XYZ file of N, CA, C and O in Angstrom:
808
model
N -54.118 166.801 10.584
C -55.157 165.842 10.742
C -56.454 166.683 10.999
O -56.454 167.706 11.918
N -57.491 166.477 10.285
C -58.776 167.114 10.306
C -59.771 166.372 11.148
O -60.088 165.259 10.957
N -60.200 166.992 12.382
C -61.060 166.430 13.175
C -62.441 167.189 13.317
O -62.352 168.418 13.492
N -63.620 166.471 13.240
C -64.852 167.105 13.456
C -65.264 166.777 14.849
O -65.455 165.560 15.208
N -65.496 167.727 15.635
C -66.027 167.627 16.992
C -67.373 168.012 17.111
O -67.711 169.257 16.951
N -68.281 167.208 17.445
C -69.711 167.532 17.581
C -70.151 167.365 19.047
O -70.243 166.352 19.640
N -70.172 168.505 19.699
C -70.320 168.612 21.125
C -71.219 169.841 21.700
O -70.661 170.833 21.110
N -72.029 169.633 22.384
C -72.938 170.868 22.626
C -72.489 171.498 23.904
O -73.125 172.689 24.304
N -71.708 171.021 24.769
C -71.255 171.700 26.010
C -69.955 172.570 25.562
O -68.898 172.077 25.233
N -70.161 173.979 25.662
C -69.155 174.842 25.185
C -67.915 174.670 25.970
O -66.762 174.784 25.292
N -67.961 174.372 27.326
C -66.621 174.219 28.058
C -65.910 172.903 27.748
O -64.576 173.053 27.484
N -66.589 171.871 27.422
C -66.031 170.680 26.874
C -65.396 170.737 25.603
O -64.203 170.373 25.270
N -66.100 171.485 24.633
C -65.669 171.690 23.275
C -64.481 172.555 23.322
O -63.531 172.347 22.493
N -64.458 173.584 24.062
C -63.328 174.565 24.151
C -62.021 173.903 24.656
O -60.997 174.055 24.026
N -62.108 173.112 25.697
C -60.932 172.423 26.228
C -60.457 171.378 25.181
O -59.180 171.256 24.986
N -61.276 170.497 24.529
C -60.754 169.665 23.503
C -60.146 170.377 22.273
O -59.091 170.109 21.890
N -60.802 171.364 21.908
C -60.410 172.216 20.842
C -58.942 172.766 21.102
O -58.136 172.694 20.274
N -58.670 173.401 22.359
C -57.521 173.939 22.636
C -56.455 172.813 22.719
O -55.344 173.038 22.162
N -56.739 171.674 23.471
C -55.806 170.730 23.599
C -55.367 170.058 22.132
O -54.117 169.774 21.935
N -56.358 169.735 21.335
C -56.020 169.115 20.070
C -55.265 170.084 19.099
O -54.452 169.772 18.365
N -55.817 171.391 19.150
C -55.142 172.327 18.286
C -53.584 172.558 18.614
O -52.661 172.746 17.786
N -53.342 172.495 19.850
C -51.968 172.730 20.460
C -51.224 171.505 19.946
O -49.921 171.536 19.816
N -51.833 170.355 19.719
C -51.052 169.170 19.224
C -50.880 169.113 17.734
O -50.530 168.086 17.090
N -51.539 170.150 17.098
C -51.369 170.243 15.730
C -52.530 169.920 14.825
O -52.471 169.626 13.484
N -53.785 169.504 15.451
C -54.928 169.146 14.711
C -55.648 170.304 14.198
O -55.581 171.380 14.885
N -56.416 170.137 13.110
C -57.285 171.155 12.568
C -58.612 170.706 12.979
O -59.231 169.648 12.656
N -59.399 171.440 13.916
C -60.601 171.196 14.610
C -61.774 171.895 13.938
O -61.668 173.252 14.004
N -62.898 171.340 13.616
C -64.134 171.998 13.257
C -65.108 171.585 14.336
O -65.261 170.376 14.800
N -65.712 172.440 14.950
C -66.824 172.336 16.058
C -68.232 172.574 15.604
O -68.545 173.607 15.008
N -69.085 171.525 15.918
C -70.520 171.469 15.644
C -71.192 171.504 17.067
O -71.022 170.526 17.717
N -72.010 172.457 17.282
C -72.659 172.526 18.566
C -74.064 171.671 18.803
O -74.535 171.514 19.748
N -74.372 171.114 17.494
C -75.696 170.308 17.641
C -75.546 169.348 16.426
O -74.816 169.373 15.611
N -76.530 168.297 16.616
C -76.605 167.205 15.632
C -76.731 167.745 14.153
O -76.043 167.095 13.328
N -77.585 168.559 14.018
C -77.940 168.905 12.591
C -76.704 169.591 12.005
O -76.341 169.366 10.846
N -76.030 170.545 12.633
C -74.916 171.124 12.121
C -73.635 170.179 11.911
O -73.003 170.115 10.871
N -73.655 169.211 12.929
C -72.646 168.181 12.808
C -72.939 167.356 11.510
O -71.822 166.930 10.705
N -74.151 166.880 11.163
C -74.338 166.219 10.031
C -74.097 166.946 8.711
O -73.494 166.412 7.833
N -74.416 168.182 8.737
C -73.994 169.123 7.624
C -72.566 169.202 7.299
O -72.006 168.994 6.164
N -71.743 169.339 8.360
C -70.338 169.365 8.360
C -69.864 167.977 7.820
O -68.859 167.891 6.909
N -70.319 166.868 8.330
C -69.877 165.604 7.998
C -70.140 165.204 6.524
O -69.311 164.488 5.949
N -71.215 165.722 6.045
C -71.672 165.406 4.649
C -71.003 166.285 3.567
O -70.875 165.798 2.354
N -70.377 167.403 3.951
C -69.935 168.438 3.026
C -68.331 168.617 3.198
O -67.803 169.247 2.358
N -67.708 167.913 4.082
C -66.336 167.939 4.334
C -65.681 166.570 4.455
O -66.354 165.641 4.832
N -64.321 166.590 4.308
C -63.677 165.240 4.349
C -62.794 165.377 5.661
O -61.916 166.232 5.703
N -63.127 164.641 6.735
C -62.469 164.612 7.986
C -61.718 163.306 8.099
O -61.986 162.263 7.438
N -60.758 163.391 8.986
C -59.871 162.196 9.283
C -60.556 161.323 10.358
O -60.532 160.083 10.374
N -61.236 162.089 11.473
C -61.894 161.448 12.477
C -62.994 162.267 12.920
O -62.886 163.576 12.901
N -64.264 161.729 13.276
C -65.317 162.457 13.814
C -65.596 162.087 15.282
O -65.567 160.920 15.615
N -65.567 163.031 16.236
C -65.765 162.795 17.593
C -67.171 163.334 17.978
O -67.389 164.634 17.697
N -68.102 162.619 18.603
C -69.404 163.165 18.816
C -69.953 162.620 20.175
O -69.644 161.439 20.646
N -70.726 163.533 20.747
C -71.511 163.103 21.958
C -72.756 162.340 21.606
O -73.204 162.440 20.346
N -73.423 161.660 22.455
C -74.620 160.974 22.165
C -75.795 161.977 22.454
O -76.766 162.147 21.590
N -75.770 162.712 23.596
C -76.860 163.593 24.045
C -76.661 165.011 23.420
O -75.950 165.850 23.960
N -77.292 165.158 22.103
C -77.022 166.372 21.444
C -78.386 167.048 21.103
O -79.469 166.317 21.020
N -78.502 168.391 20.962
C -79.711 169.081 20.453
C -79.937 168.572 19.065
O -79.005 168.307 18.338
N -81.109 168.604 18.502
C -81.610 168.326 17.267
C -81.456 166.626 17.124
O -81.993 165.886 17.808
N -80.509 166.325 16.011
C -80.293 164.786 15.910
C -79.395 164.324 17.051
O -78.318 164.813 17.179
N -79.904 163.298 17.679
C -78.958 162.733 18.737
C -77.771 162.007 18.034
O -77.763 161.675 16.839
N -76.682 161.732 18.967
C -75.532 161.103 18.317
C -75.741 159.710 17.759
O -75.146 159.488 16.668
N -76.547 158.935 18.321
C -76.866 157.516 17.786
C -77.304 157.667 16.342
O -76.964 157.089 15.368
N -78.424 158.604 16.238
C -79.144 158.732 14.916
C -78.096 159.337 14.009
O -78.086 158.965 12.781
N -77.395 160.360 14.446
C -76.472 161.043 13.522
C -75.377 160.080 13.069
O -75.084 160.036 11.796
N -74.874 159.177 13.842
C -73.969 158.118 13.430
C -74.417 157.260 12.278
O -73.817 156.948 11.268
N -75.814 156.717 12.578
C -76.328 155.891 11.549
C -76.493 156.746 10.327
O -76.339 156.096 9.182
N -76.958 157.956 10.387
C -77.298 158.601 9.270
C -75.936 158.928 8.411
O -75.890 158.751 7.130
N -74.764 159.191 9.129
C -73.530 159.268 8.386
C -73.158 158.072 7.547
O -72.733 158.039 6.453
N -73.326 156.861 8.319
C -73.043 155.608 7.622
C -73.967 155.249 6.515
O -73.524 154.702 5.546
N -75.323 155.674 6.761
C -76.307 155.522 5.565
C -75.757 156.336 4.349
O -76.205 155.834 3.198
N -75.090 157.357 4.502
C -74.568 158.140 3.294
C -73.223 157.585 2.613
O -72.522 158.159 2.076
N -72.851 156.341 3.229
C -71.604 155.661 2.851
C -70.346 156.430 3.116
O -69.321 156.290 2.495
N -70.362 157.263 4.176
C -69.212 157.857 4.725
C -68.552 157.005 5.756
O -69.106 156.523 6.686
N -67.311 156.565 5.362
C -66.563 155.668 6.368
C -65.574 156.189 7.133
O -64.704 155.523 7.710
N -65.631 157.646 7.444
C -64.858 158.266 8.350
C -64.796 157.603 9.666
O -65.900 157.397 10.304
N -63.623 157.300 10.307
C -63.779 156.779 11.762
C -64.518 157.646 12.706
O -64.421 158.810 12.645
N -65.451 156.986 13.478
C -66.339 157.737 14.447
C -66.025 157.339 15.839
O -65.968 156.022 16.117
N -65.833 158.329 16.667
C -65.530 158.054 18.088
C -66.652 158.676 19.044
O -66.763 159.905 18.902
N -67.350 157.950 19.705
C -68.305 158.506 20.736
C -67.617 158.883 21.885
O -66.740 158.270 22.448
N -67.852 160.211 22.346
C -67.374 160.642 23.621
C -68.462 161.169 24.312
O -69.118 162.229 24.108
N -68.913 160.382 25.502
C -70.227 160.607 26.106
C -70.125 160.301 27.600
O -69.254 159.390 27.848
N -71.124 160.740 28.290
C -71.136 160.372 29.664
C -72.023 159.041 29.935
O -71.963 158.502 30.968
N -72.469 158.550 28.860
C -73.270 157.390 28.869
C -72.322 156.183 28.772
O -71.804 155.753 27.736
N -72.054 155.387 30.004
C -70.923 154.472 29.934
C -71.232 153.000 30.140
O -70.464 152.302 30.541
N -72.672 152.639 30.121
C -73.101 151.346 30.406
C -72.575 150.452 29.225
O -72.462 150.986 28.103
N -72.422 149.135 29.439
C -72.172 148.184 28.305
C -73.357 148.286 27.227
O -72.840 148.301 26.041
N -74.442 148.434 27.713
C -75.528 148.563 26.698
C -75.439 149.821 25.814
O -75.587 149.734 24.676
N -74.949 150.961 26.299
C -74.820 152.136 25.658
C -73.602 151.823 24.615
O -73.661 152.333 23.539
N -72.585 151.338 25.100
C -71.296 151.154 24.251
C -71.677 150.156 23.127
O -71.318 150.603 21.922
N -72.296 149.142 23.469
C -72.781 148.200 22.345
C -73.674 148.901 21.231
O -73.557 148.741 20.192
N -74.579 149.653 21.767
C -75.573 150.511 20.894
C -74.791 151.399 20.147
O -75.079 151.594 18.919
N -73.770 152.132 20.610
C -73.051 152.956 19.877
C -72.268 152.310 18.761
O -72.117 152.816 17.597
N -71.643 151.245 19.084
C -70.758 150.535 18.126
C -71.784 149.965 17.070
O -71.443 149.914 15.922
N -72.963 149.537 17.438
C -73.922 148.883 16.433
C -74.384 149.979 15.569
O -74.738 149.740 14.361
N -74.416 151.238 16.001
C -74.883 152.419 15.199
C -73.939 152.747 14.085
O -74.085 153.545 13.176
N -72.641 152.177 14.284
C -71.718 152.356 13.166
C -70.387 153.050 13.621
O -69.453 153.288 12.974
N -70.242 153.310 14.982
C -69.050 153.931 15.512
C -68.029 152.931 15.585
O -68.209 151.830 15.533
N -66.786 153.502 15.515
C -65.529 152.625 15.666
C -65.031 152.504 17.045
O -64.242 151.515 17.216
N -65.244 153.541 17.760
C -64.769 153.384 19.156
C -65.645 154.287 20.188
O -66.541 155.009 19.652
N -65.367 154.141 21.433
C -66.303 154.715 22.475
C -65.520 155.118 23.725
O -64.757 154.176 24.251
N -65.549 156.328 24.076
C -64.742 156.749 25.237
C -65.793 157.556 26.199
O -66.555 158.287 25.750
N -65.726 157.193 27.511
C -66.734 157.726 28.491
C -66.090 158.857 29.163
O -65.012 158.840 29.557
N -66.926 159.969 29.408
C -66.588 161.032 30.270
C -66.833 160.793 31.651
O -67.850 159.965 31.933
N -66.094 161.250 32.470
C -64.781 162.040 32.259
C -63.711 161.191 31.762
O -63.578 160.003 31.995
N -62.779 161.876 31.011
C -61.765 161.074 30.286
C -60.444 161.816 30.444
O -60.395 162.996 30.721
N -59.418 160.977 30.203
C -58.071 161.719 30.208
C -57.753 162.059 28.665
O -57.877 161.230 27.772
N -57.236 163.347 28.626
C -56.952 163.748 27.277
C -55.957 162.915 26.488
O -56.119 162.698 25.225
N -54.954 162.461 27.126
C -53.964 161.654 26.432
C -54.574 160.434 25.764
O -54.135 159.912 24.681
N -55.574 159.861 26.506
C -56.327 158.641 25.897
C -57.172 159.054 24.729
O -57.091 158.306 23.812
N -57.846 160.175 24.808
C -58.622 160.689 23.682
C -57.693 160.887 22.472
O -58.015 160.386 21.305
N -56.559 161.579 22.632
C -55.715 161.734 21.444
C -55.148 160.434 21.009
O -55.040 160.395 19.835
N -54.830 159.470 21.784
C -54.308 158.216 21.448
C -55.204 157.483 20.650
O -55.146 156.908 19.466
N -56.530 157.504 20.948
C -57.625 156.945 20.310
C -57.897 157.501 18.886
O -58.203 156.883 17.840
N -57.888 158.850 18.876
C -57.970 159.718 17.539
C -56.910 159.184 16.582
O -57.162 158.895 15.440
N -55.574 159.190 17.180
C -54.385 158.775 16.296
C -54.730 157.329 15.775
O -54.411 157.099 14.530
N -55.211 156.499 16.571
C -55.458 155.082 16.118
C -56.420 154.989 15.103
O -56.236 154.130 14.103
N -57.482 155.580 15.268
C -58.606 155.613 14.288
C -58.161 156.333 12.958
O -58.356 155.778 11.814
N -57.286 157.419 13.010
C -56.832 157.921 11.733
C -55.829 157.074 10.990
O -55.939 156.970 9.841
N -55.057 156.320 11.773
C -54.125 155.279 11.055
C -54.973 154.240 10.433
O -54.672 153.858 9.221
N -56.146 153.845 10.974
C -56.993 152.925 10.388
C -57.603 153.391 9.057
O -57.569 152.613 8.136
N -57.868 154.613 9.042
C -58.438 155.039 7.896
C -57.439 155.014 6.753
O -57.719 154.954 5.477
N -56.135 155.390 6.974
C -55.181 155.386 5.959
C -54.515 154.105 5.731
O -53.650 154.006 4.912
N -55.046 153.064 6.356
C -54.369 151.643 6.198
C -54.574 151.222 4.714
O -55.717 151.342 4.236
N -53.617 150.523 4.192
C -53.901 149.971 2.828
C -54.791 148.852 2.842
O -54.970 148.233 3.801
N -55.685 148.841 1.769
C -56.559 147.691 1.516
C -55.975 146.408 1.275
O -55.130 146.341 0.390
N -56.210 145.416 1.926
C -55.800 144.034 1.659
C -56.393 143.439 0.401
O -57.541 143.584 0.097
N -55.594 142.731 -0.334
C -55.967 142.136 -1.662
C -56.909 141.012 -1.394
O -57.840 140.754 -2.310
N -56.737 140.090 -0.460
C -57.429 138.936 -0.340
C -58.912 139.416 0.007
O -59.206 140.002 0.819
N -59.967 138.743 -0.723
C -61.248 139.140 -0.695
C -62.038 138.101 0.062
O -63.195 138.505 0.571
N -61.901 136.869 -0.045
C -62.746 135.761 0.454
C -61.992 134.942 1.331
O -60.747 134.725 1.197
N -62.717 134.429 2.298
C -62.126 133.543 3.369
C -63.167 132.407 3.655
O -64.379 132.569 3.581
N -62.572 131.203 3.956
C -63.429 130.116 4.401
C -62.890 129.372 5.550
O -61.684 129.332 5.731
N -63.802 128.950 6.477
C -63.423 128.151 7.603
C -64.512 127.231 7.760
O -65.606 127.518 8.296
N -64.202 125.923 7.482
C -65.273 124.918 7.547
C -66.482 125.272 6.651
O -66.256 125.470 5.378
N -67.552 125.285 7.238
C -68.715 125.712 6.420
C -69.055 127.182 6.355
O -70.193 127.540 5.866
N -68.212 127.988 6.820
C -68.413 129.338 6.754
C -67.646 129.997 5.602
O -66.403 129.663 5.382
N -68.301 130.912 4.902
C -67.743 131.693 3.888
C -68.027 133.124 4.237
O -68.998 133.689 4.584
N -66.816 134.004 4.074
C -66.826 135.356 4.285
C -66.156 136.115 3.118
O -65.104 135.893 2.583
N -66.947 137.160 2.539
C -66.362 137.895 1.402
C -66.324 139.319 1.992
O -67.271 140.072 2.308
N -65.152 139.842 2.143
C -64.789 141.141 2.631
C -65.289 142.211 1.747
O -65.536 143.465 2.236
N -65.340 142.003 0.371
C -65.673 143.055 -0.402
C -67.165 143.364 -0.575
O -67.738 144.464 -0.370
N -67.837 142.246 -0.770
C -69.444 142.343 -0.796
C -70.062 142.355 0.642
O -71.210 142.581 0.680
N -69.253 141.938 1.684
C -69.729 141.766 3.134
C -70.675 140.687 3.197
O -71.603 140.698 4.037
N -70.663 139.778 2.316
C -71.580 138.600 2.269
C -70.930 137.483 3.238
O -69.758 137.181 3.125
N -71.831 137.054 4.106
C -71.439 135.920 4.976
C -72.401 134.826 4.790
O -73.538 134.999 4.820
N -72.011 133.455 4.608
C -72.861 132.423 4.552
C -72.369 131.233 5.320
O -71.139 131.041 5.522
N -73.219 130.555 5.816
C -73.002 129.373 6.870
C -73.808 128.208 6.165
O -75.076 128.191 6.151
N -73.050 127.192 5.673
C -73.710 126.174 4.937
C -74.468 126.653 3.822
O -75.709 126.183 3.656
N -73.977 127.553 3.114
C -74.699 128.222 2.045
C -75.910 129.073 2.316
O -76.522 129.471 1.325
N -76.139 129.347 3.645
C -77.333 130.079 3.954
C -76.684 131.422 4.398
O -75.705 131.565 5.257
N -77.318 132.585 3.866
C -76.767 133.924 4.165
C -77.061 134.280 5.798
O -77.978 133.850 6.330
N -76.082 134.906 6.260
C -76.039 135.432 7.628
C -75.988 136.925 7.652
O -75.042 137.498 7.103
N -76.907 137.583 8.305
C -76.920 139.021 8.337
C -76.197 139.431 9.716
O -76.530 139.199 10.683
N -75.113 140.333 9.360
C -74.262 140.882 10.409
C -74.289 142.373 10.432
O -74.392 142.960 9.428
N -74.009 142.938 11.722
C -73.875 144.343 11.684
C -72.302 144.583 11.275
O -71.671 143.719 11.110
N -72.048 146.022 10.971
C -70.744 146.175 10.563
C -69.584 145.762 11.544
O -68.596 145.214 11.198
N -69.808 145.980 12.861
C -68.876 145.542 13.888
C -68.807 144.006 13.926
O -67.730 143.500 14.108
N -70.064 143.437 13.805
C -69.887 141.830 13.802
C -69.157 141.267 12.728
O -68.402 140.295 12.855
N -69.291 142.031 11.570
C -68.541 141.443 10.278
C -66.985 141.640 10.546
O -66.313 140.773 10.252
N -66.634 142.879 11.106
C -65.067 142.982 11.245
C -64.661 142.011 12.322
O -63.459 141.517 12.288
N -65.377 141.890 13.310
C -65.030 140.771 14.340
C -64.861 139.405 13.723
O -63.846 138.562 13.804
N -65.902 139.029 12.851
C -65.918 137.637 12.340
C -64.774 137.550 11.197
O -64.126 136.521 11.182
N -64.476 138.658 10.511
C -63.445 138.618 9.500
C -62.208 138.356 10.257
O -61.210 137.630 9.886
N -61.911 139.036 11.363
C -60.568 138.963 12.012
C -60.430 137.576 12.668
O -59.464 136.894 12.488
N -61.563 136.943 13.069
C -61.468 135.568 13.611
C -61.170 134.554 12.509
O -60.463 133.611 12.777
N -61.922 134.731 11.418
C -61.655 133.760 10.264
C -60.209 133.903 9.611
O -59.642 132.859 9.334
N -59.647 135.073 9.743
C -58.306 135.322 9.206
C -57.336 134.493 10.112
O -56.242 134.247 9.799
N -57.789 134.446 11.457
C -56.795 133.867 12.389
C -57.325 132.369 12.796
O -57.225 131.937 14.026
N -57.982 131.644 11.843
C -58.368 130.288 12.161
C -57.331 129.460 12.731
O -56.301 129.518 12.207
N -57.670 128.778 13.814
C -56.748 127.873 14.395
C -55.608 128.496 15.191
O -54.738 127.821 15.648
N -55.822 129.825 15.421
C -54.966 130.506 16.402
C -55.723 131.039 17.582
O -56.978 131.355 17.518
N -55.045 131.192 18.598
C -55.575 131.770 19.878
C -55.423 133.278 19.796
O -54.265 133.740 19.679
N -56.481 134.090 19.971
C -56.310 135.633 20.042
C -56.925 136.168 21.233
O -57.973 135.623 21.787
N -56.199 137.125 21.866
C -56.662 137.666 23.090
C -57.669 138.809 22.967
O -57.877 139.176 21.823
N -58.215 139.114 24.107
C -59.208 140.206 23.990
C -58.613 141.555 23.594
O -59.059 142.368 22.738
N -57.304 141.840 23.952
C -56.634 142.928 23.620
C -56.292 142.991 22.032
O -56.481 143.938 21.389
N -55.984 141.732 21.505
C -55.820 141.582 20.042
C -57.022 141.928 19.349
O -57.063 142.702 18.252
N -58.220 141.471 19.862
C -59.415 141.662 19.094
C -59.798 143.170 19.200
O -60.248 143.816 18.175
N -59.563 143.825 20.388
C -59.871 145.202 20.552
C -59.015 146.104 19.507
O -59.643 146.899 18.992
N -57.797 145.721 19.410
C -56.852 146.454 18.528
C -57.293 146.295 17.145
O -57.404 147.161 16.353
N -57.655 145.101 16.699
C -57.909 144.867 15.278
C -59.357 145.272 14.799
O -59.508 145.466 13.590
N -60.340 145.038 15.848
C -61.664 145.200 15.415
C -62.135 146.610 15.741
O -62.771 147.252 14.973
N -61.743 147.088 16.995
C -62.090 148.461 17.396
C -61.057 149.420 17.217
O -61.236 150.537 17.410
N -59.824 149.074 16.904
C -58.778 150.040 16.673
C -58.110 150.617 17.926
O -57.507 151.663 17.875
N -58.217 149.956 19.125
C -57.670 150.543 20.341
C -56.783 149.226 20.930
O -57.008 148.088 20.827
N -55.713 149.703 21.560
C -54.721 148.724 22.050
C -54.541 148.749 23.554
O -53.503 148.407 24.108
N -55.755 148.923 24.169
C -55.822 148.815 25.633
C -57.269 148.375 26.050
O -58.126 148.494 25.238
N -57.391 147.795 27.167
C -58.752 147.304 27.616
C -59.805 148.427 27.829
O -59.287 149.347 28.631
N -60.846 148.389 27.278
C -61.813 149.357 27.595
C -62.522 149.264 28.937
O -63.313 150.201 29.414
N -62.193 148.241 29.703
C -62.887 148.066 30.993
C -64.275 147.470 30.847
O -65.023 147.660 31.889
N -64.623 147.069 29.758
C -66.036 146.397 29.579
C -65.971 145.056 29.040
O -64.877 144.625 28.551
N -67.129 144.490 29.017
C -67.150 143.130 28.375
C -67.644 143.122 26.978
O -68.259 142.213 26.395
N -67.390 144.278 26.123
C -67.936 144.425 24.820
C -67.456 143.255 23.883
O -68.251 142.814 23.084
N -66.231 142.760 24.209
C -65.787 141.716 23.292
C -66.634 140.428 23.573
O -67.000 139.805 22.565
N -66.770 140.195 24.769
C -67.733 138.989 25.134
C -69.002 139.155 24.576
O -69.596 138.179 24.039
N -69.544 140.329 24.634
C -70.940 140.553 24.058
C -71.062 140.260 22.534
O -71.974 139.594 22.146
N -69.938 140.772 21.824
C -70.037 140.527 20.442
C -69.725 139.171 19.997
O -70.186 138.557 18.968
N -68.878 138.489 20.767
C -68.651 136.910 20.522
C -69.821 136.173 20.721
O -70.240 135.340 20.022
N -70.704 136.508 21.748
C -71.863 135.905 21.954
C -72.937 136.130 20.783
O -73.503 135.207 20.366
N -72.929 137.445 20.211
C -73.800 137.715 19.137
C -73.526 136.788 18.053
O -74.352 136.130 17.356
N -72.287 136.735 17.709
C -71.743 135.908 16.614
C -72.104 134.268 16.704
O -72.558 133.766 15.939
N -71.942 133.979 17.989
C -72.314 132.549 18.309
C -73.802 132.208 18.035
O -74.089 131.253 17.475
N -74.541 133.124 18.414
C -76.017 132.969 18.218
C -76.304 132.983 16.783
O -77.221 132.163 16.290
N -75.773 133.849 15.984
C -76.053 133.985 14.581
C -75.438 132.722 13.720
O -75.949 132.344 12.676
């Protein structure tokens, strides 16, 4: 598995590189945002792990730029910024997951494996879903409510799609985290509640 690590702290990068390499991962390290962007645009990685506070392009802008180039490689933020606002901002920027420093390495590796599995998951054939007056097209990412278009972020769309797929079913926060964010344990934040609130307002 090929992992791009974008981290400006040499000691942190060294520890992660050593641990992941010993587990059989192939690691490329970028010490700043500009180098990380160059690596991301010119190579095919299974997962990208990046900090937010980086020299050059910061992690938030870097994540947005990668997504603007239509690169769908799973992105994991690994940062000391751990407030709910930071987490929501990171996910809104296009990241798939968010892990706060200090972290346990076994959790980092578990999240990387989960994100890599998502990248290799088969594409489901069903393209459109309806629930009452709501229409969702997973291919075009078009959402309409009473025939009026609704603008959603990528994460909001994944959440809505999962809920529409499970119409008339009760789903837990853990199930939502697993299917929308790709993790199978509680992150210890109210990020699910925040995104449910976003959808309700829209």
